[in-house]
Structure formats: C-alpha cells, structure tokens
Tab-separated table of N, CA and C in Angstrom:
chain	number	residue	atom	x	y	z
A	137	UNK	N	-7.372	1.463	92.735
A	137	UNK	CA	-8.331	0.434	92.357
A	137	UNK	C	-8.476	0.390	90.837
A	138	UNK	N	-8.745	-0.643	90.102
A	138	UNK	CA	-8.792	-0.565	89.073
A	138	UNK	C	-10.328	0.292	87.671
A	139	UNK	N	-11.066	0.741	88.949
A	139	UNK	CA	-12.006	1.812	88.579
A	139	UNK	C	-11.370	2.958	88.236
A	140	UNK	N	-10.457	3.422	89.589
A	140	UNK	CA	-9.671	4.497	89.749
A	140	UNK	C	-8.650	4.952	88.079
A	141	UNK	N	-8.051	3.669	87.572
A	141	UNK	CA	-7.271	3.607	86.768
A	141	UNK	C	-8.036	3.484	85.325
A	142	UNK	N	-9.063	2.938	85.612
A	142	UNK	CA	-10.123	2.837	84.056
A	142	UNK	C	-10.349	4.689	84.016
A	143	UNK	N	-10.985	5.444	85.307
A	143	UNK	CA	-10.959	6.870	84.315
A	143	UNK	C	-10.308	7.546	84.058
A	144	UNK	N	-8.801	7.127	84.974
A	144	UNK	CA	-7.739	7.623	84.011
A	144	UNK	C	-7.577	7.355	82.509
A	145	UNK	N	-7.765	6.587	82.414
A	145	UNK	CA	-7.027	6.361	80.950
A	145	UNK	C	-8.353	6.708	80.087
A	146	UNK	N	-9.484	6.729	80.220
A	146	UNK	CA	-11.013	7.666	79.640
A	146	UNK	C	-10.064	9.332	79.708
A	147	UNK	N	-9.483	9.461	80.487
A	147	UNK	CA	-9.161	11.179	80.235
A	147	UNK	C	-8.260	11.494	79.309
A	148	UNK	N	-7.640	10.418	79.442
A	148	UNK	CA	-5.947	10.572	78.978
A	148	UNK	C	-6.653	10.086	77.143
A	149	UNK	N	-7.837	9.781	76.371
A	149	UNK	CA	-7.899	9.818	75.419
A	149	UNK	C	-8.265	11.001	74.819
A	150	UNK	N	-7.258	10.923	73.627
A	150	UNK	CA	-7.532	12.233	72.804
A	150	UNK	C	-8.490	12.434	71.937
A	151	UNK	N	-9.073	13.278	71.690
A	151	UNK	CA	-10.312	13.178	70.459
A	151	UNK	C	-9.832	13.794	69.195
A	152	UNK	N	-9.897	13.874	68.040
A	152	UNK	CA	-9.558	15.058	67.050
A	152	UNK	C	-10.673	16.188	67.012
A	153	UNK	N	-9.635	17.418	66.808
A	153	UNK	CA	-10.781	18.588	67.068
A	153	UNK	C	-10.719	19.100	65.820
A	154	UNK	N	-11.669	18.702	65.043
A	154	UNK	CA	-12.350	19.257	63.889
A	154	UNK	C	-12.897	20.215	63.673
A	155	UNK	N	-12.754	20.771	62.526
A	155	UNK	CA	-12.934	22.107	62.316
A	155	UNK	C	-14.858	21.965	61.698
A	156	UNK	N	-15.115	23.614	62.165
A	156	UNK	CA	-16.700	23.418	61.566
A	156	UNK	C	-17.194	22.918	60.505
A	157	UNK	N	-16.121	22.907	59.787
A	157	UNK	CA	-16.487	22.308	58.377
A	157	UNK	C	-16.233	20.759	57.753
A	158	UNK	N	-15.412	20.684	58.691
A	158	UNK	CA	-14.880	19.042	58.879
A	158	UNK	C	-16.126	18.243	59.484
A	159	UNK	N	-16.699	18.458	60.014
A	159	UNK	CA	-17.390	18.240	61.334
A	159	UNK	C	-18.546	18.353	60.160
A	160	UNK	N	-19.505	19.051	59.410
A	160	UNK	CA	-20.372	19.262	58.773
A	160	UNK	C	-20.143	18.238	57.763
A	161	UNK	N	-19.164	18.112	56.730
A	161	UNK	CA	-18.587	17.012	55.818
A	161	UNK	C	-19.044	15.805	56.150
A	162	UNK	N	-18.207	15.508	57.337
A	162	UNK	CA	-18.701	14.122	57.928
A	162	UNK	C	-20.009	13.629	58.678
A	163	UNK	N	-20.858	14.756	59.291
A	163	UNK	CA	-22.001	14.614	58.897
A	163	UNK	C	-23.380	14.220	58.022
A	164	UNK	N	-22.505	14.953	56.639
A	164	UNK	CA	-23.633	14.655	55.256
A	164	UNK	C	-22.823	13.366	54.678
A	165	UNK	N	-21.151	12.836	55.039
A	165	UNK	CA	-20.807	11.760	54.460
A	165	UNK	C	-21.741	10.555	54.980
A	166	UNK	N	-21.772	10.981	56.644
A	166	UNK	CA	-22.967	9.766	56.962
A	166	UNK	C	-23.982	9.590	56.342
A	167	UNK	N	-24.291	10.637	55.612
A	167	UNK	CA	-25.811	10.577	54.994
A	167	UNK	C	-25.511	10.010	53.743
A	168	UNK	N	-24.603	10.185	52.769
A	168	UNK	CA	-24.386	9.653	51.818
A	168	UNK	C	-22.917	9.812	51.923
A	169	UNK	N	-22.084	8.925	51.532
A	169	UNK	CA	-21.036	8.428	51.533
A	169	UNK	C	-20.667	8.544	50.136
A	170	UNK	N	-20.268	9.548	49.739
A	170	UNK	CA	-19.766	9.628	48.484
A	170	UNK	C	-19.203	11.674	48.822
A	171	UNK	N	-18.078	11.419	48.215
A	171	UNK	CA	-17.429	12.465	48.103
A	171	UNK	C	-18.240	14.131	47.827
A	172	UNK	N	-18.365	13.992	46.683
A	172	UNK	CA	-18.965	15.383	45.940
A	172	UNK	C	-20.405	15.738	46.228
A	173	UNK	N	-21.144	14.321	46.204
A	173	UNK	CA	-22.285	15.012	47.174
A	173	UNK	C	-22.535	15.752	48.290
A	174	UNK	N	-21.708	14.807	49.616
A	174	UNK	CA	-21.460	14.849	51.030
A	174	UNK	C	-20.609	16.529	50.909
A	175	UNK	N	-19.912	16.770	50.139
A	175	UNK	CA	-18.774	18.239	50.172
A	175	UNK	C	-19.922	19.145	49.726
A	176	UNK	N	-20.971	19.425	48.888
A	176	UNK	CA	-21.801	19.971	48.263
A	176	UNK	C	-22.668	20.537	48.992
A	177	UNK	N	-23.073	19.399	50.205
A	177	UNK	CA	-24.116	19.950	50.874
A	177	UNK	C	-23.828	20.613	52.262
A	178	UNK	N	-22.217	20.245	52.490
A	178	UNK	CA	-21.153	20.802	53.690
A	178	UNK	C	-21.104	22.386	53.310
A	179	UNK	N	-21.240	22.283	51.757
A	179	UNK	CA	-20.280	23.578	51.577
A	179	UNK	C	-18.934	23.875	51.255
A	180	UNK	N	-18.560	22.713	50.947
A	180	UNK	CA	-17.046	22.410	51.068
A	180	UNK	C	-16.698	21.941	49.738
A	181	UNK	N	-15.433	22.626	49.594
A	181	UNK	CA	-15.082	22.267	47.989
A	181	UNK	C	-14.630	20.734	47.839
A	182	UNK	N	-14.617	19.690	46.862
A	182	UNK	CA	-14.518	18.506	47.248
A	182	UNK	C	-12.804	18.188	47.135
A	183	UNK	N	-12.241	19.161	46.407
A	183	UNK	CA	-10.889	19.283	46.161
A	183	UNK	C	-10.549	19.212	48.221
A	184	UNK	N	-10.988	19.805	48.284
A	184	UNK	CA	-10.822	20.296	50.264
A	184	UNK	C	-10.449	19.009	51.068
A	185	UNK	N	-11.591	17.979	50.626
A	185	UNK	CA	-12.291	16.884	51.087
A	185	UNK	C	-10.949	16.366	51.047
A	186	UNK	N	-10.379	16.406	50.227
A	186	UNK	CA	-8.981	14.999	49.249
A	186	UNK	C	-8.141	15.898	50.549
A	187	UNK	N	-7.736	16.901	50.078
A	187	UNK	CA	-6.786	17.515	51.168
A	187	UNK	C	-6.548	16.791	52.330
A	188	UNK	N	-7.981	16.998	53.191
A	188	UNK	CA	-8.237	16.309	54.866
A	188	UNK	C	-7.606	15.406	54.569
A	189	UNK	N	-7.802	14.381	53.440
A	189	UNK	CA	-7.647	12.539	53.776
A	189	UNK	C	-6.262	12.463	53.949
A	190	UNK	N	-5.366	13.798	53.640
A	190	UNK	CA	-3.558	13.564	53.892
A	190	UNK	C	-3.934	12.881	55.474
A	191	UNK	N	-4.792	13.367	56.483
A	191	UNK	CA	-4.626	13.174	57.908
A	191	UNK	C	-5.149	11.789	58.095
A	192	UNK	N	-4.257	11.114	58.204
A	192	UNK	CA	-4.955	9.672	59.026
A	192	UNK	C	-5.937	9.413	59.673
A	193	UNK	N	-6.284	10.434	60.764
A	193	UNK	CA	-7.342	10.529	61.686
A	193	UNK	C	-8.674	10.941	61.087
A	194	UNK	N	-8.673	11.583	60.062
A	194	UNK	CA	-9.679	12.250	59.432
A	194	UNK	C	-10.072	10.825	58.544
A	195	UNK	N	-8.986	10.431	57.832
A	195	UNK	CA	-9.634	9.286	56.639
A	195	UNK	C	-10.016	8.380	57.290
A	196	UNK	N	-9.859	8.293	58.660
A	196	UNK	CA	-10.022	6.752	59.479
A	196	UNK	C	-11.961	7.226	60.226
A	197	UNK	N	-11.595	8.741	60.438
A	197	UNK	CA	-13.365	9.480	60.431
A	197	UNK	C	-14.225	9.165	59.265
A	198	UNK	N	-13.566	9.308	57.805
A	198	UNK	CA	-14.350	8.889	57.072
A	198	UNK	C	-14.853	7.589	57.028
A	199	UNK	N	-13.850	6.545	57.103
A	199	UNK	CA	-14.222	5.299	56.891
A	199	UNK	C	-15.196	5.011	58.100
A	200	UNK	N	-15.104	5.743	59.766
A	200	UNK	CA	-16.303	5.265	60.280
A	200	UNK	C	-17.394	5.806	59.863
A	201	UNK	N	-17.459	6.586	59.027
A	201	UNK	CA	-18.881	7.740	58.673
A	201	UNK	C	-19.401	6.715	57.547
A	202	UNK	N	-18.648	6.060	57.171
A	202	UNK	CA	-19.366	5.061	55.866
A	202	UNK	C	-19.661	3.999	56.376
A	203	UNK	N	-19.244	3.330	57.564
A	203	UNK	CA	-19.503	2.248	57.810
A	203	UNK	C	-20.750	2.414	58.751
A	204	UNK	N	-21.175	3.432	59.502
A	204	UNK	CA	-22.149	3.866	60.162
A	204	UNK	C	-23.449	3.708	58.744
A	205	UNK	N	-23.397	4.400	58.158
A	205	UNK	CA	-24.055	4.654	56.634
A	205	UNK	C	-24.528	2.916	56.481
A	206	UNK	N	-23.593	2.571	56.003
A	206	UNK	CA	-23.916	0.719	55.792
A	206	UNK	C	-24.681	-0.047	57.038
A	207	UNK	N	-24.177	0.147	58.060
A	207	UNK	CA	-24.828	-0.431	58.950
A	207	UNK	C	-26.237	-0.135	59.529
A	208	UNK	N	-26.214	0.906	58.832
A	208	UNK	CA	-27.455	1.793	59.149
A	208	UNK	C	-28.585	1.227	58.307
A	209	UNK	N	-27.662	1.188	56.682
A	209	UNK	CA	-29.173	0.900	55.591
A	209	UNK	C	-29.192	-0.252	55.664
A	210	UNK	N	-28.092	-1.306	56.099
A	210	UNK	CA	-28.375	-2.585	56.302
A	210	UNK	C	-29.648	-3.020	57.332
A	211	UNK	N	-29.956	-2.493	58.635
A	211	UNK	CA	-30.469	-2.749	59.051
A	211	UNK	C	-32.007	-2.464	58.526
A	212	UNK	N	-32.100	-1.167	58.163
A	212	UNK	CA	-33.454	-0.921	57.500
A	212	UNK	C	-33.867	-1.635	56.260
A	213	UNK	N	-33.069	-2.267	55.293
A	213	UNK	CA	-33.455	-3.447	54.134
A	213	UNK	C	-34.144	-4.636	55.073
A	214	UNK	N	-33.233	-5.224	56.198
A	214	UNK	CA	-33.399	-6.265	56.687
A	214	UNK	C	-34.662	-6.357	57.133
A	215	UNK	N	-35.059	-5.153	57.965
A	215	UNK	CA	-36.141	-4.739	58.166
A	215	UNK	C	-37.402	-4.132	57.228
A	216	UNK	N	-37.567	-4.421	56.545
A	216	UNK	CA	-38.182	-4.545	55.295
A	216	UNK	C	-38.122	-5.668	54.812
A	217	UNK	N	-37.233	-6.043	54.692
A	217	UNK	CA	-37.706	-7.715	53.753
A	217	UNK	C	-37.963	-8.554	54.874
A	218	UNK	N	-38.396	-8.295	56.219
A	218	UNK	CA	-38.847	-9.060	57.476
A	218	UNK	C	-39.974	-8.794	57.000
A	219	UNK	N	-40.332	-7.178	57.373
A	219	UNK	CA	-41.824	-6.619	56.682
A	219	UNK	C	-42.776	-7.262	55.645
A	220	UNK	N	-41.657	-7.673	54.714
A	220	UNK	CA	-42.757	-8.498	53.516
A	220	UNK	C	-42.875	-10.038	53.605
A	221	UNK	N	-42.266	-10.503	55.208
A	221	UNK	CA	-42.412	-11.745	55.006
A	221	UNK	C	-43.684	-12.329	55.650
C-alpha cells in the first residue's frame, strides 16, 4: 500500500551524525549567525568552523541554521511593528 511504502522510504533517510561539537556550533549559529561568535560560545576554534564547511552537508546545516535565525527575527519585528500599530 502506499502507506506501507511512505515508511519505507522515512527509514531509508539518512541523517548526518554530528559530532558534540558540531551539534553545539550550530546551535549558537542559530542564535547568531555569524561565525566567531557562534564558534566562541561552542567552544570551538573558528578556524574548525571553516574546516566543517569542506562537508556539503554541514554547510547546507549552516545555511538552514541561518535561515531558521531570519525567519525567526522576521517574525518577531513583524510582530512588533503590528504591536505599534
């Protein structure tokens, strides 16, 4: 059935398994999206940071960690200048 075949292919996706520190990085990148800050508060040297981005999967993590970030403060401006209307 085509239920049957939808959780196949939910299993059959791979995730990247990030390391503790990878995983912490992209955490504080959500918070601020900028390199040397986001590595600073990881713990992580920012030289490190450049390293990861050789991996496709990782720079394509970053770019959702920034776009989360934007979409995030976008909504809270919007919501505020509703506030003052």
């Amino acid at each position: 059935s085509p239920c049957d075949r939808c959780d196949r292919m939910l299993t059959n996706v791979k995730t990247p398994d990030w390391s503790e520190r990878q995983r912490r990085f992209l955490d504080a990148y959500r918070q601020d999206p900028t390199i040397a800050p986001a590595a600073r508060r990881a713990g992580v040297h920012r030289a490190t940071v450049y390293r990861w981005l050789a991996d496709a999967n990782f720079a394509a993590a970053m770019r959702a960690a920034a776009e989360a970030f934007f979409q995030e403060n976008r909504a809270k401006v919007l919501a505020e200048e509703a506030a003052r209307r």
